[in-house]
Coordinates of C-alpha atoms in Angstrom, one line a residue:
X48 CA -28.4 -6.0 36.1
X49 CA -25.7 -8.3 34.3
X50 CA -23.3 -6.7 32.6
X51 CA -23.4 -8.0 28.2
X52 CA -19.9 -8.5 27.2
X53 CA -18.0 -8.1 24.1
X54 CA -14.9 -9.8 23.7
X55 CA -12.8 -10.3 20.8
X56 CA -13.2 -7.1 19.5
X57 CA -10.4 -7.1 16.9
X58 CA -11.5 -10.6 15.8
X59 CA -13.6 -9.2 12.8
X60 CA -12.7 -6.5 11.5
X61 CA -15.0 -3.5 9.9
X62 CA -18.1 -4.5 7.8
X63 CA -19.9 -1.8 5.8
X64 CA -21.9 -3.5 3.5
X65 CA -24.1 -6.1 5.9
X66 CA -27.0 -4.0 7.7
X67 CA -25.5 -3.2 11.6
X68 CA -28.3 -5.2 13.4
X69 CA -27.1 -8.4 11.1
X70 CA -23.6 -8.2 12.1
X71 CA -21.9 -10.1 15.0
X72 CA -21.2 -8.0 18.2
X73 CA -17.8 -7.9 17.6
X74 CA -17.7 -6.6 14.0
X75 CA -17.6 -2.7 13.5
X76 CA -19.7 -1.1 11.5
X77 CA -17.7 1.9 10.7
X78 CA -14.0 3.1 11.3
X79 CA -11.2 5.0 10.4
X80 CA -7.2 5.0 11.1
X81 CA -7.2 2.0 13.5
X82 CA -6.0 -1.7 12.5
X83 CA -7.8 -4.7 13.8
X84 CA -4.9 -7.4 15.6
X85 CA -4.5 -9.6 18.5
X86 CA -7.9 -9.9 18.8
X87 CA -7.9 -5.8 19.7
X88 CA -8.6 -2.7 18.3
X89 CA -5.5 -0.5 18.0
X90 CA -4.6 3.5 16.7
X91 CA -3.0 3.1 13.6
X92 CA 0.7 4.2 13.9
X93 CA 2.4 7.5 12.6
X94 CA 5.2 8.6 10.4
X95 CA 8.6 9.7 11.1
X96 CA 11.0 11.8 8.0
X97 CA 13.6 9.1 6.6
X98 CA 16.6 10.7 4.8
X99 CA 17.3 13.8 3.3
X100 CA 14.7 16.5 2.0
X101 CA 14.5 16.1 -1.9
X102 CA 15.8 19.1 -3.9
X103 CA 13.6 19.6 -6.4
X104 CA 12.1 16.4 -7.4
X105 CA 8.4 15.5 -6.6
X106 CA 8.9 12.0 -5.4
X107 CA 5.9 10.0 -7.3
X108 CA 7.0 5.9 -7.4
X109 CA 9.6 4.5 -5.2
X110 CA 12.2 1.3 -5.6
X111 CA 14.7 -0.2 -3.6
X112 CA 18.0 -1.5 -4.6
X113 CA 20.4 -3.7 -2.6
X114 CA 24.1 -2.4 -3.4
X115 CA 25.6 -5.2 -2.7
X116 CA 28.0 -3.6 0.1
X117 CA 28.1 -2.0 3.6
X118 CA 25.6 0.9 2.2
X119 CA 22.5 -1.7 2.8
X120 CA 19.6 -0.6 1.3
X121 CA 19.5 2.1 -1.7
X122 CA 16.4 4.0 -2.9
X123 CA 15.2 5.4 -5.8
X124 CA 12.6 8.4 -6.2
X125 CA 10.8 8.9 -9.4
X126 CA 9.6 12.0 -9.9
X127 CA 7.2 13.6 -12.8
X128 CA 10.5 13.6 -15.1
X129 CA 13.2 13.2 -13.1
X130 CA 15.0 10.1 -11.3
X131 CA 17.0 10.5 -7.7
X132 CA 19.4 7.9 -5.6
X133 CA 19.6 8.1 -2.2
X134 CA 22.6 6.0 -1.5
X135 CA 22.5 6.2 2.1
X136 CA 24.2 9.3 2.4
X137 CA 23.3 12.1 -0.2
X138 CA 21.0 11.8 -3.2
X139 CA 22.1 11.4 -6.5
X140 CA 20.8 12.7 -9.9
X141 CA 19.9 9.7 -12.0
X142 CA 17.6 11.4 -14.5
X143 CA 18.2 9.8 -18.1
X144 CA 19.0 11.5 -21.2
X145 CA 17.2 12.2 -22.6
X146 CA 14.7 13.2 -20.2
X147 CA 11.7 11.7 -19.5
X148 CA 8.5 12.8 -21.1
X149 CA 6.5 14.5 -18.2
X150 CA 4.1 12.9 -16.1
X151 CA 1.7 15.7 -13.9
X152 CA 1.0 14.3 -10.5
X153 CA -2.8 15.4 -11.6
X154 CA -3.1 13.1 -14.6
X155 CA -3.9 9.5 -14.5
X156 CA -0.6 7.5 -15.2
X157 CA 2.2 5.4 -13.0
X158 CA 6.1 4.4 -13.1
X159 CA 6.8 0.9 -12.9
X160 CA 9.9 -0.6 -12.6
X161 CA 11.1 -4.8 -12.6
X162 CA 14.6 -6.1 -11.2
X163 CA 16.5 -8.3 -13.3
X164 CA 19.4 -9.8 -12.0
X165 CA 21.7 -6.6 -10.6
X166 CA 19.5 -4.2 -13.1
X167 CA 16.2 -1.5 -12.9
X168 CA 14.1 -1.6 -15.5
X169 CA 11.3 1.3 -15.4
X170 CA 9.1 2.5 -17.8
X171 CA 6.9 5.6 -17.1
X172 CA 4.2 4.2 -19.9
X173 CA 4.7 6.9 -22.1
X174 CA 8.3 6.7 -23.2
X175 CA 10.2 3.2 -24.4
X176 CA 11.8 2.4 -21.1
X177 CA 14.6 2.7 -19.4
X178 CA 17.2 0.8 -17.4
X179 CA 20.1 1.3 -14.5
X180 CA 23.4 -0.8 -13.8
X181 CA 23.5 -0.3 -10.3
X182 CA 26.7 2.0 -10.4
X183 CA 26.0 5.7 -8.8
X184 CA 28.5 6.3 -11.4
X185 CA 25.7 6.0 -14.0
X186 CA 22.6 7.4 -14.9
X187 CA 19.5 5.2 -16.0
X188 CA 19.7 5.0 -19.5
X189 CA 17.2 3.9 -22.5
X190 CA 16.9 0.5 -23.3
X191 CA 19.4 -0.8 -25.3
X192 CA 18.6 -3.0 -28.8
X193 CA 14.4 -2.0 -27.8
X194 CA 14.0 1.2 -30.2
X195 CA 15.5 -0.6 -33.2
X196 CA 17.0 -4.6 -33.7
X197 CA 19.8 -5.9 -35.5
X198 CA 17.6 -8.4 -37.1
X199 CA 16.3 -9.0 -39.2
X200 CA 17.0 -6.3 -41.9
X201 CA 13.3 -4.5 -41.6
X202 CA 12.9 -4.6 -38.5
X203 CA 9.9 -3.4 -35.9
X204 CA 11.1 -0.5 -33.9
X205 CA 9.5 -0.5 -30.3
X206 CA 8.3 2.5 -28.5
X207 CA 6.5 3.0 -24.9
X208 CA 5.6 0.2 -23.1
X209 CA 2.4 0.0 -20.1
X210 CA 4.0 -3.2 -18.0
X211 CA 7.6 -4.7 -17.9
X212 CA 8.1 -7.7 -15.3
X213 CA 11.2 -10.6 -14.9
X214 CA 10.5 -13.6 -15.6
X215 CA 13.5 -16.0 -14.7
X216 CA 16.4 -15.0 -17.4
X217 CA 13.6 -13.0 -19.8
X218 CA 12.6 -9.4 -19.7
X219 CA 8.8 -9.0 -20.3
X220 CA 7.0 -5.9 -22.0
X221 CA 3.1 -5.9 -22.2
X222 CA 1.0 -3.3 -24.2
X223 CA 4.1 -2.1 -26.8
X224 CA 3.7 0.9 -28.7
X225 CA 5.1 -0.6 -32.3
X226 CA 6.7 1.5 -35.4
X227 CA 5.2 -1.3 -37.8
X228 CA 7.5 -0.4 -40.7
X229 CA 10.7 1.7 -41.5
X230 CA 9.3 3.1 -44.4
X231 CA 6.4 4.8 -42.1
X232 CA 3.8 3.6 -45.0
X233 CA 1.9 1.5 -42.0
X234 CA 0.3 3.2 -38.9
X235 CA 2.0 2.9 -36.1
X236 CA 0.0 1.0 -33.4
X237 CA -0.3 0.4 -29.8
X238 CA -0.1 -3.5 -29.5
X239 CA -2.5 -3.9 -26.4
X240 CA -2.9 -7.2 -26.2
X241 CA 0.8 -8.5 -27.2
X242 CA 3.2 -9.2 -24.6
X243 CA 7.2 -9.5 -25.8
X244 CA 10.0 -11.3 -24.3
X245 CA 13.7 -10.6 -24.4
X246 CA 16.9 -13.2 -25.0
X247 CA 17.8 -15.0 -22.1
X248 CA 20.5 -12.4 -20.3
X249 CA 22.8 -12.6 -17.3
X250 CA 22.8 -10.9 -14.3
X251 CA 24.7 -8.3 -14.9
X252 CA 23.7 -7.2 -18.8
X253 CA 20.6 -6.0 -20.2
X254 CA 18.9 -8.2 -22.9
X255 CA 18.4 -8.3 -26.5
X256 CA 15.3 -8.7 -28.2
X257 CA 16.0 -9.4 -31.8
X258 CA 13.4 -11.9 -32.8
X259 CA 14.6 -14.7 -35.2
X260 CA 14.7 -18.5 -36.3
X261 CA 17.3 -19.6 -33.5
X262 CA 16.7 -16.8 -30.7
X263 CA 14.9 -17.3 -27.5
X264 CA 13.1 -13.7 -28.1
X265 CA 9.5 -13.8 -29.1
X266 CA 5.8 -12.1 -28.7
X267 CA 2.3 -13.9 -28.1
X268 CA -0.9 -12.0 -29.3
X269 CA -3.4 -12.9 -26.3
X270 CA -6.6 -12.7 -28.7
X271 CA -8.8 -14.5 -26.2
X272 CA -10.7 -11.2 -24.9
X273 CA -10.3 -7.6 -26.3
X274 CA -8.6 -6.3 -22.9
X275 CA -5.4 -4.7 -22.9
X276 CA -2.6 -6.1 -21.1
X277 CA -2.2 -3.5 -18.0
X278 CA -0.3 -5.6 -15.5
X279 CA 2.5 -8.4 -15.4
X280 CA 4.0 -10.9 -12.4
X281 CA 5.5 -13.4 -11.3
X282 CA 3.4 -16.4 -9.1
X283 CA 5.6 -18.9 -8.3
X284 CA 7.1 -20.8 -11.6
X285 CA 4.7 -19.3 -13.6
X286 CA 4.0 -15.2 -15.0
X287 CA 0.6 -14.5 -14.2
X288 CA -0.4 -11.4 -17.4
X289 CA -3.6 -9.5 -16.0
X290 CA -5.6 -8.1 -18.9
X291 CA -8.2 -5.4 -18.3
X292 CA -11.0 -8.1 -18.8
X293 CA -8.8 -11.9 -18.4
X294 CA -6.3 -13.3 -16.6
X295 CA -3.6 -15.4 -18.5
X296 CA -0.9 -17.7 -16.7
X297 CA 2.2 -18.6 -19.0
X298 CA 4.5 -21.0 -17.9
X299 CA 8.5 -21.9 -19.5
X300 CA 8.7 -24.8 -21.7
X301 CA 12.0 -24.0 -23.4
X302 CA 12.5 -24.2 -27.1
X303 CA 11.1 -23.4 -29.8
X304 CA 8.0 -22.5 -28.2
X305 CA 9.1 -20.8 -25.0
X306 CA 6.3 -20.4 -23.3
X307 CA 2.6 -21.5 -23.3
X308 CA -0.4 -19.3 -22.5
X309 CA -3.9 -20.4 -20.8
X310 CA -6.9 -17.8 -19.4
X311 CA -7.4 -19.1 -16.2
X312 CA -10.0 -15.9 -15.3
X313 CA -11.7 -15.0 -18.6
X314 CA -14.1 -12.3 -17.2
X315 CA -11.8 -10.9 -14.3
X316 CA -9.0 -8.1 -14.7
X317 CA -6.9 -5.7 -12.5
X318 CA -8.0 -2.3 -12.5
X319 CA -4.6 -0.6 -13.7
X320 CA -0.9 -1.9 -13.5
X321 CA 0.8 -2.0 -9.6
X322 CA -2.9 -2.8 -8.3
X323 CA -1.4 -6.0 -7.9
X324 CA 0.4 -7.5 -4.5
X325 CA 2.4 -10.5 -3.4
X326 CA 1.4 -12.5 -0.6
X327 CA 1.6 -16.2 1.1
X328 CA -1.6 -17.4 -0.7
X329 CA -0.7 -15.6 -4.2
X330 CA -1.3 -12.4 -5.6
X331 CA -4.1 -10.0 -4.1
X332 CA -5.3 -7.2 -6.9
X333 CA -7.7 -4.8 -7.5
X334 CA -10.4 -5.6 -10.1
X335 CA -13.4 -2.9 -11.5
X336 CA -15.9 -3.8 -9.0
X337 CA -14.2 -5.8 -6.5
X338 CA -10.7 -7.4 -4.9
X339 CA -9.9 -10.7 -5.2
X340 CA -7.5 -13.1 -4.7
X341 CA -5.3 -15.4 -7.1
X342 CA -3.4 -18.5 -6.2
X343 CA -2.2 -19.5 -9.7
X344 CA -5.5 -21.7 -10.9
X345 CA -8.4 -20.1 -9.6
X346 CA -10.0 -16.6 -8.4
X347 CA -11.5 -15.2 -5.2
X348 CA -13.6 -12.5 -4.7
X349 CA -12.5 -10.3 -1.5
X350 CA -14.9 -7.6 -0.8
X351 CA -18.0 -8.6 -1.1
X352 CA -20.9 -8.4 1.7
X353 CA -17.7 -6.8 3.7
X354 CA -16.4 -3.6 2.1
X355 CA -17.3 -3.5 -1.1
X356 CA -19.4 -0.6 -1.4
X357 CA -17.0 1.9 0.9
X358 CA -14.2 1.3 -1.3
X359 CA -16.2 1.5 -5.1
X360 CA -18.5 4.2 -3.9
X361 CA -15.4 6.2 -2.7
X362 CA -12.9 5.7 -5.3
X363 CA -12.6 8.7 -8.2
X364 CA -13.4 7.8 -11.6
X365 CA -11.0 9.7 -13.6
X366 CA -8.3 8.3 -11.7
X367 CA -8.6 5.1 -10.7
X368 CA -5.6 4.3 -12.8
X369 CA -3.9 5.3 -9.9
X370 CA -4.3 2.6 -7.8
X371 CA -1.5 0.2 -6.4
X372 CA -0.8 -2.1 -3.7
X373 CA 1.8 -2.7 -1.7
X374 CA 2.0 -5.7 1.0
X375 CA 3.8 -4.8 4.6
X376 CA 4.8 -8.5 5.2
X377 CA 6.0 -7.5 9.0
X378 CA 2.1 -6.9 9.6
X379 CA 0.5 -9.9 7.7
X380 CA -1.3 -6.8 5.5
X381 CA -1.8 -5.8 2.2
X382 CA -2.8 -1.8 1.6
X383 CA -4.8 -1.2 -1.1
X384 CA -4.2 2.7 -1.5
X385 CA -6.5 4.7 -4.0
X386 CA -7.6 8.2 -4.9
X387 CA -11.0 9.1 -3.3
X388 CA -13.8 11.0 -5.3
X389 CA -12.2 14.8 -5.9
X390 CA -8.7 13.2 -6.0
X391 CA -6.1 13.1 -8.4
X392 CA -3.2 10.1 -5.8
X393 CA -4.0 8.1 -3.2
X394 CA -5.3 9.6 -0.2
X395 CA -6.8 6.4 1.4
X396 CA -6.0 2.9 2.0
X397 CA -7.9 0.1 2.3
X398 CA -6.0 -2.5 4.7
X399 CA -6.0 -6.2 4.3
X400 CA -4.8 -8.3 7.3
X401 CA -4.4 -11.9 5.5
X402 CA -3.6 -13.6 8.2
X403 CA -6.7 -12.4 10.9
X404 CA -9.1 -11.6 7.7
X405 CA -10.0 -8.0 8.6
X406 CA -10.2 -5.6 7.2
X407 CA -10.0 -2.0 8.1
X408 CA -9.4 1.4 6.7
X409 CA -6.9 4.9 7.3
X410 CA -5.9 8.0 5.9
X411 CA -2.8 8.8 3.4
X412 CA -1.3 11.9 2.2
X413 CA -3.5 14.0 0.2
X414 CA -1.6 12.8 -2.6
X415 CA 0.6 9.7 -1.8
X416 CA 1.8 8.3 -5.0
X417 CA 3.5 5.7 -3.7
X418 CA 4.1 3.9 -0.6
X419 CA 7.2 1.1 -0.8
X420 CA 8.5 -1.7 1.4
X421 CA 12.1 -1.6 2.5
X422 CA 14.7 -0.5 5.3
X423 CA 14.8 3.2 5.6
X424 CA 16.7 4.7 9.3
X425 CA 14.6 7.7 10.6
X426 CA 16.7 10.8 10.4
X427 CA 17.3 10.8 14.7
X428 CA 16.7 7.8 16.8
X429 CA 15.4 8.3 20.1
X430 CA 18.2 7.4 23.2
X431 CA 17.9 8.2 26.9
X432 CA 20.0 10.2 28.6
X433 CA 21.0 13.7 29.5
X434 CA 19.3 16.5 31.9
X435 CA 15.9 17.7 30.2
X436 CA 15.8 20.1 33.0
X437 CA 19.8 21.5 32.3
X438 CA 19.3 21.1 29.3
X439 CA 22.6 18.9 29.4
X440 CA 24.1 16.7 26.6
X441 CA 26.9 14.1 27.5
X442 CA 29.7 15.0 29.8
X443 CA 32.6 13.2 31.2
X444 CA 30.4 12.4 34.3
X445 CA 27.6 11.2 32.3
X446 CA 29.0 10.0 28.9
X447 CA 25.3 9.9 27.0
X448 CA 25.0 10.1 23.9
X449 CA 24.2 13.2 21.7
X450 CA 21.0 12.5 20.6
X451 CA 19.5 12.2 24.3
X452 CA 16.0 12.2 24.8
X453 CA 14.3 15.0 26.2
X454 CA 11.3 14.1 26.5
X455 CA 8.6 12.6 29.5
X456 CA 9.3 8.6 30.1
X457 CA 6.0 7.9 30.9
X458 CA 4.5 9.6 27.3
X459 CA 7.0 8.5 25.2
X460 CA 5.3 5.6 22.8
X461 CA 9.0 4.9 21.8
X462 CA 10.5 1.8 23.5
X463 CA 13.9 2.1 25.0
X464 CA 16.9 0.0 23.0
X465 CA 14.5 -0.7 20.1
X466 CA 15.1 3.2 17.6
X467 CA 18.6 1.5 16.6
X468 CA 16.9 -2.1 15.5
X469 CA 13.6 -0.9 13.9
X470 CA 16.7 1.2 11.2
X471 CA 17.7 -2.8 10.4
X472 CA 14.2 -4.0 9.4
X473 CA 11.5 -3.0 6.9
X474 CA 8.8 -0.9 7.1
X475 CA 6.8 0.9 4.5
X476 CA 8.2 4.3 3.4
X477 CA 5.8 7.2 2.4
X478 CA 5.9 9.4 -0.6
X479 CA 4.2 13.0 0.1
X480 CA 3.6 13.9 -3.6
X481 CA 2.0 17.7 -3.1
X482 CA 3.8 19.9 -5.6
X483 CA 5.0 21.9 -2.2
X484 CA 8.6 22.7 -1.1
X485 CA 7.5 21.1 1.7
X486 CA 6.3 17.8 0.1
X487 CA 10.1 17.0 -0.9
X488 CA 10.4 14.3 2.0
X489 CA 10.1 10.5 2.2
X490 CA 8.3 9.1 5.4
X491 CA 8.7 5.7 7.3
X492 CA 5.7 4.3 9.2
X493 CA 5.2 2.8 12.5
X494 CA 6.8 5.9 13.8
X495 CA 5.2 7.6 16.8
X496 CA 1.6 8.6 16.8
X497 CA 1.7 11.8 14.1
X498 CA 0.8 11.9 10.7
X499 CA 3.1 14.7 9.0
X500 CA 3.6 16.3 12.2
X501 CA 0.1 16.5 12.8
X502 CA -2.2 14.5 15.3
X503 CA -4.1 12.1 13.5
X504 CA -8.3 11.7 14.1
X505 CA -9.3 7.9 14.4
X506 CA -12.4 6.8 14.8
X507 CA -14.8 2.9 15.8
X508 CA -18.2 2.9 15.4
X509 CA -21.1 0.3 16.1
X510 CA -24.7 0.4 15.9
X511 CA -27.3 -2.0 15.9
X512 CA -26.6 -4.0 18.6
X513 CA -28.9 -6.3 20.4
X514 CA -27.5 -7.5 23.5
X515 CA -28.3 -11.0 22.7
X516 CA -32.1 -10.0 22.3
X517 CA -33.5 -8.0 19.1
X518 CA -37.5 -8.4 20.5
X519 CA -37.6 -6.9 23.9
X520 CA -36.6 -3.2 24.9
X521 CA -33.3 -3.0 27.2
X522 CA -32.5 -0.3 29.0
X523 CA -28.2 0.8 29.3
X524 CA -27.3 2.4 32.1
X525 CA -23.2 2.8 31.4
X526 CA -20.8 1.0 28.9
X527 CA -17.4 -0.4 30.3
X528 CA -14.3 0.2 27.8
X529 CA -11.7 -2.0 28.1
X530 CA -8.9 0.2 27.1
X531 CA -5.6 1.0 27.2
X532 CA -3.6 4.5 26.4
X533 CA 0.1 5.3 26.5
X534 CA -0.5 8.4 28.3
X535 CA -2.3 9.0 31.6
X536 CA -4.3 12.3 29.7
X537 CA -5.5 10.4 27.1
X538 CA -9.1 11.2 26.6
X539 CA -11.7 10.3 23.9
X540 CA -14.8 11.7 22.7
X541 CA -17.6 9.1 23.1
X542 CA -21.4 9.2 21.8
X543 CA -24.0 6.4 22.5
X544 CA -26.7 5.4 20.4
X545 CA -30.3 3.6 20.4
X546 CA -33.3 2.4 18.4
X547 CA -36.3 0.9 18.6
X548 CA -36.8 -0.9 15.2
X549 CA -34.0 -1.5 12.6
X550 CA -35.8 1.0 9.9
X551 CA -35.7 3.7 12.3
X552 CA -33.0 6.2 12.1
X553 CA -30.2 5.8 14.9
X554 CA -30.8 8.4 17.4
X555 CA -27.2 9.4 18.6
X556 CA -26.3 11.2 22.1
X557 CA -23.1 13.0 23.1
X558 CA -19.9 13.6 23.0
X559 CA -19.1 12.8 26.9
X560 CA -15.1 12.8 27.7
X561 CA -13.7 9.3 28.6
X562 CA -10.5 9.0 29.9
X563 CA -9.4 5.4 30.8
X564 CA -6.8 6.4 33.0
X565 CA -9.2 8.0 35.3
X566 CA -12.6 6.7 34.5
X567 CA -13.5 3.0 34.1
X568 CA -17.3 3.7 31.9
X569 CA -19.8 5.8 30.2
X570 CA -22.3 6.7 31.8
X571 CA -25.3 6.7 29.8
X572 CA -29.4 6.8 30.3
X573 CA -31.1 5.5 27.4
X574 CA -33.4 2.5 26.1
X575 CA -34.2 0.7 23.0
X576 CA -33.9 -2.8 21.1
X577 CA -30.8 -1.9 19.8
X578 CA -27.9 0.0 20.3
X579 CA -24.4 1.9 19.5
X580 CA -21.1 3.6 20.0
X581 CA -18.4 6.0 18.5
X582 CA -15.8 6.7 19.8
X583 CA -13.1 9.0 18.4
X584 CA -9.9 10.2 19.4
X585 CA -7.3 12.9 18.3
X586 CA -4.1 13.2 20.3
X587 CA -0.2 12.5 20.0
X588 CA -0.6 8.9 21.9
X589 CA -1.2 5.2 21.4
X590 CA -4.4 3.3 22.3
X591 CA -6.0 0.1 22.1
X592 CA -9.4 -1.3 22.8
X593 CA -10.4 -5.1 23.4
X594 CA -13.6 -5.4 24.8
X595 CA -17.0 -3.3 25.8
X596 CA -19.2 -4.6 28.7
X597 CA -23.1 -3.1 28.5

């Protein structure tokens, strides 16, 4: 009989929400830990430890900061109430004074931070915010002229703030927590739906924001919807100010006014503050029932009739809040990493490649409060040389170098001459926030094949599939695999399914061992109108799939 093919196995991605027998033969109905490129289905990659084990402090939001010299890339670890630099050698203690307010890793509640010019802006949402000069010298410090102004003579005092963002020479603050008097005869209130904006500053000062006839400093009630403001951002020339329930783009006009305001989305918000990503086409975020996309004038919905449901029905109420995304530009992708149901951090991601349009989903920490894009050197690169058999570093007759590899050519998934270059580009850099002596270490992905020294499951399923022709009853002797593994013992665990009708249950048989290094199909003995596969893997090696033959 003619063998069916399936080619292009990559080219679609996973689709959860569309009934299996409606799908395509090339879209996956379920999967887990792979990512969908090239037209191929490939293991997602592992994590390697990047600097030094943290002391003491739970790393929950990470930043970068470029210092300008030979030190390349700095980066900064917030922690529940404490703030670390790793300046490329040591870490250093940046925790203000006074300290900040603490911040469980089991309570709903992010860090955020902004760059202005050489400055760090962060505010933690529950204390008025702080800032850094970029000097290891210096500690971050509060926010100068934000608690109390100058001017006028009674002035508002500011407290926390929920979002800070730059904004060309301005420094923005959405949702402020306002003293409304000296006097303390008023309430003090949480402005939700105000946003504030500093004097124009330089690049090397913190601003002002002492609002008067001639200055450029200034707030703007948005009063269109009763959202709060929960996230801020730059698109382009204009700041795009996500509301729980609108979306409002302000644009500079220069004096007196400033800026001007217009809801371009007045039934759309983001979810919480970071659930929002930069990418080629605009911003991707993260809305209450679905993702969408926004390119400065209008909005587009992401998830539905594809994902939808596995994400919403997955994601844990209580803390949602939780969310952020981060984009890894080297991979066309945007990760969209929340806390499933029993979760307090992100333990899952949902991956976006926007320049395929796939979509796919892996495993985080248990709690991963933040995941960051940036350069980060894995603590030993990988170098050949040496006797593994001797046990022999480098000697005058064979002048290698100390960190010599050791380990089997042909298993290694590391590529000779490339450790050295993938330390000079970026990659995205792990927290592990458990409250664990263990958990006081930074990873960097697309780093080997484990997942905190572990082996990491993956998982492509498909069922419903026709074979070009839902009516008649086939009959599947063996399905073909087009694989390929980095090691010769690779081996998977494969089941095969079949119905009869699309309201039937799926009837599954198996596991049988594949191993495509020795073995070139399944066999199988089954019949039906339609049919599936799983397979699963769980082993310290690469893999990639792209194409079946029935």
């Amino acid at each position: 009989m003619q063998l069916v093919p399936v080619e292009n196995i990559g080219q679609m991605g996973v689709n959860t929400d569309v009934p299996s027998w409606q799908l395509p033969p090339n879209v996956w109905s379920d999967s887990n830990n792979v990512r969908f490129d090239d037209l191929s289905v490939r293991k997602s990659q592992g994590l390697a430890k990047v600097f030094d084990k943290l002391s003491s402090t739970t790393p929950m939001y990470l930043e970068t900061y470029q210092s300008g010299n030979d030190s390349g890339t700095w980066w900064i670890a917030f922690g529940t109430q404490s703030v670390m630099l790793w300046d490329g050698s040591a870490w250093k203690d940046l925790t203000p004074s006074p300290t900040p307010t603490n911040m469980s890793i089991d309570s709903p509640g992010q860090w955020q931070t902004t760059k202005l010019g050489s400055l760090v802006y962060a505010t933690n949402g529950i204390d008025p915010p702080f800032y850094w000069d970029g000097k290891t010298s210096n500690r971050f410090q509060p926010l100068p002229n934000w608690t109390s102004q100058s001017t006028p003579s009674s002035p508002h005092k500011y407290g926390a703030v929920q979002t800070l963002a730059g904004f060309k020479s301005f420094l923005w603050a959405g949702n402020v927590f306002v003293h409304t008097d000296d006097a303390g005869s008023t309430p003090n209130r949480m402005f939700e739906r105000s946003v504030y904006w500093s004097n124009m500053t330089n690049f090397y000062t913190a601003p002002d924001w002492d609002i008067t006839e001639n200055s450029d400093a200034g707030y703007y009630e948005l009063l269109d919807s009763m959202g709060g403001v929960v996230h801020m951002q730059q698109l382009r020339e204009s700041m795009m100010i996500y509301k729980s329930d609108s979306i409002i783009v302000s644009t500079f006009v220069g004096a007196p006014f400033m800026f001007t305001f217009q809801t371009i989305a007045p039934e759309i918000g983001v979810l919480c503050k970071n659930a929002v990503a930069d990418f080629p086409g605009g911003h991707w975020f993260v809305g209450r029932s679905d993702c969408y996309i926004n390119n400065g004038q209008t909005i587009e919905t992401k998830l539905t009739n594809r994902v939808q449901s596995e994400m919403f029905k997955d994601i844990d109420g209580d803390y949602a809040v939780n969310t952020y995304c981060v984009t890894d530009w080297a991979n066309n992708e945007i990760w969209t990493c929340y806390p499933s149901v029993g979760n307090s951090r992100p333990n899952r991601a949902l991956i976006w490649n926007y320049k395929n349009d796939t979509f796919s989903f892996r495993d985080l920490f248990e709690k991963t409060g933040h995941i960051k894009y940036g350069v980060a050197p894995v603590q030993s690169g990988v170098q050949w040389g040496g006797d593994k058999a001797a046990d022999t570093g480098p000697t005058e007759e064979s002048p290698f170098s100390n960190n010599y590899y050791t380990g089997d050519w042909d298993s290694s998934t590391d590529s000779w001459g490339t450790q050295s270059y993938d330390d000079t580009v970026e990659h995205l850099v792990w927290t592990d926030s458990r409250q664990t002596n263990s958990a006081l270490q930074l990873y960097r992905h697309e780093s080997g094949n484990l997942l905190m020294d572990a082996t990491m499951s993956t998982k492509i399923e498909r069922t419903g599939i026709d074979l070009g022709d839902p009516s008649t009853v086939k009959y599947v002797s063996a399905v073909y695999p087009k694989m390929w593994t980095s090691t010769a013992d690779a081996t998977f665990n494969v089941w095969t399914a079949h119905q009869m009708n699309t309201e039937d249950d799926v009837t599954w048989e198996g596991p049988k061992v594949f191993n495509p290094d020795e073995m070139n199909k399944i066999s199988v003995r089954t019949s039906g109108k339609f049919f599936g596969i799983r397979m699963e893997s769980n082993g310290d090696f690469d893999w990639l799939l792209s194409g079946l033959e029935w």
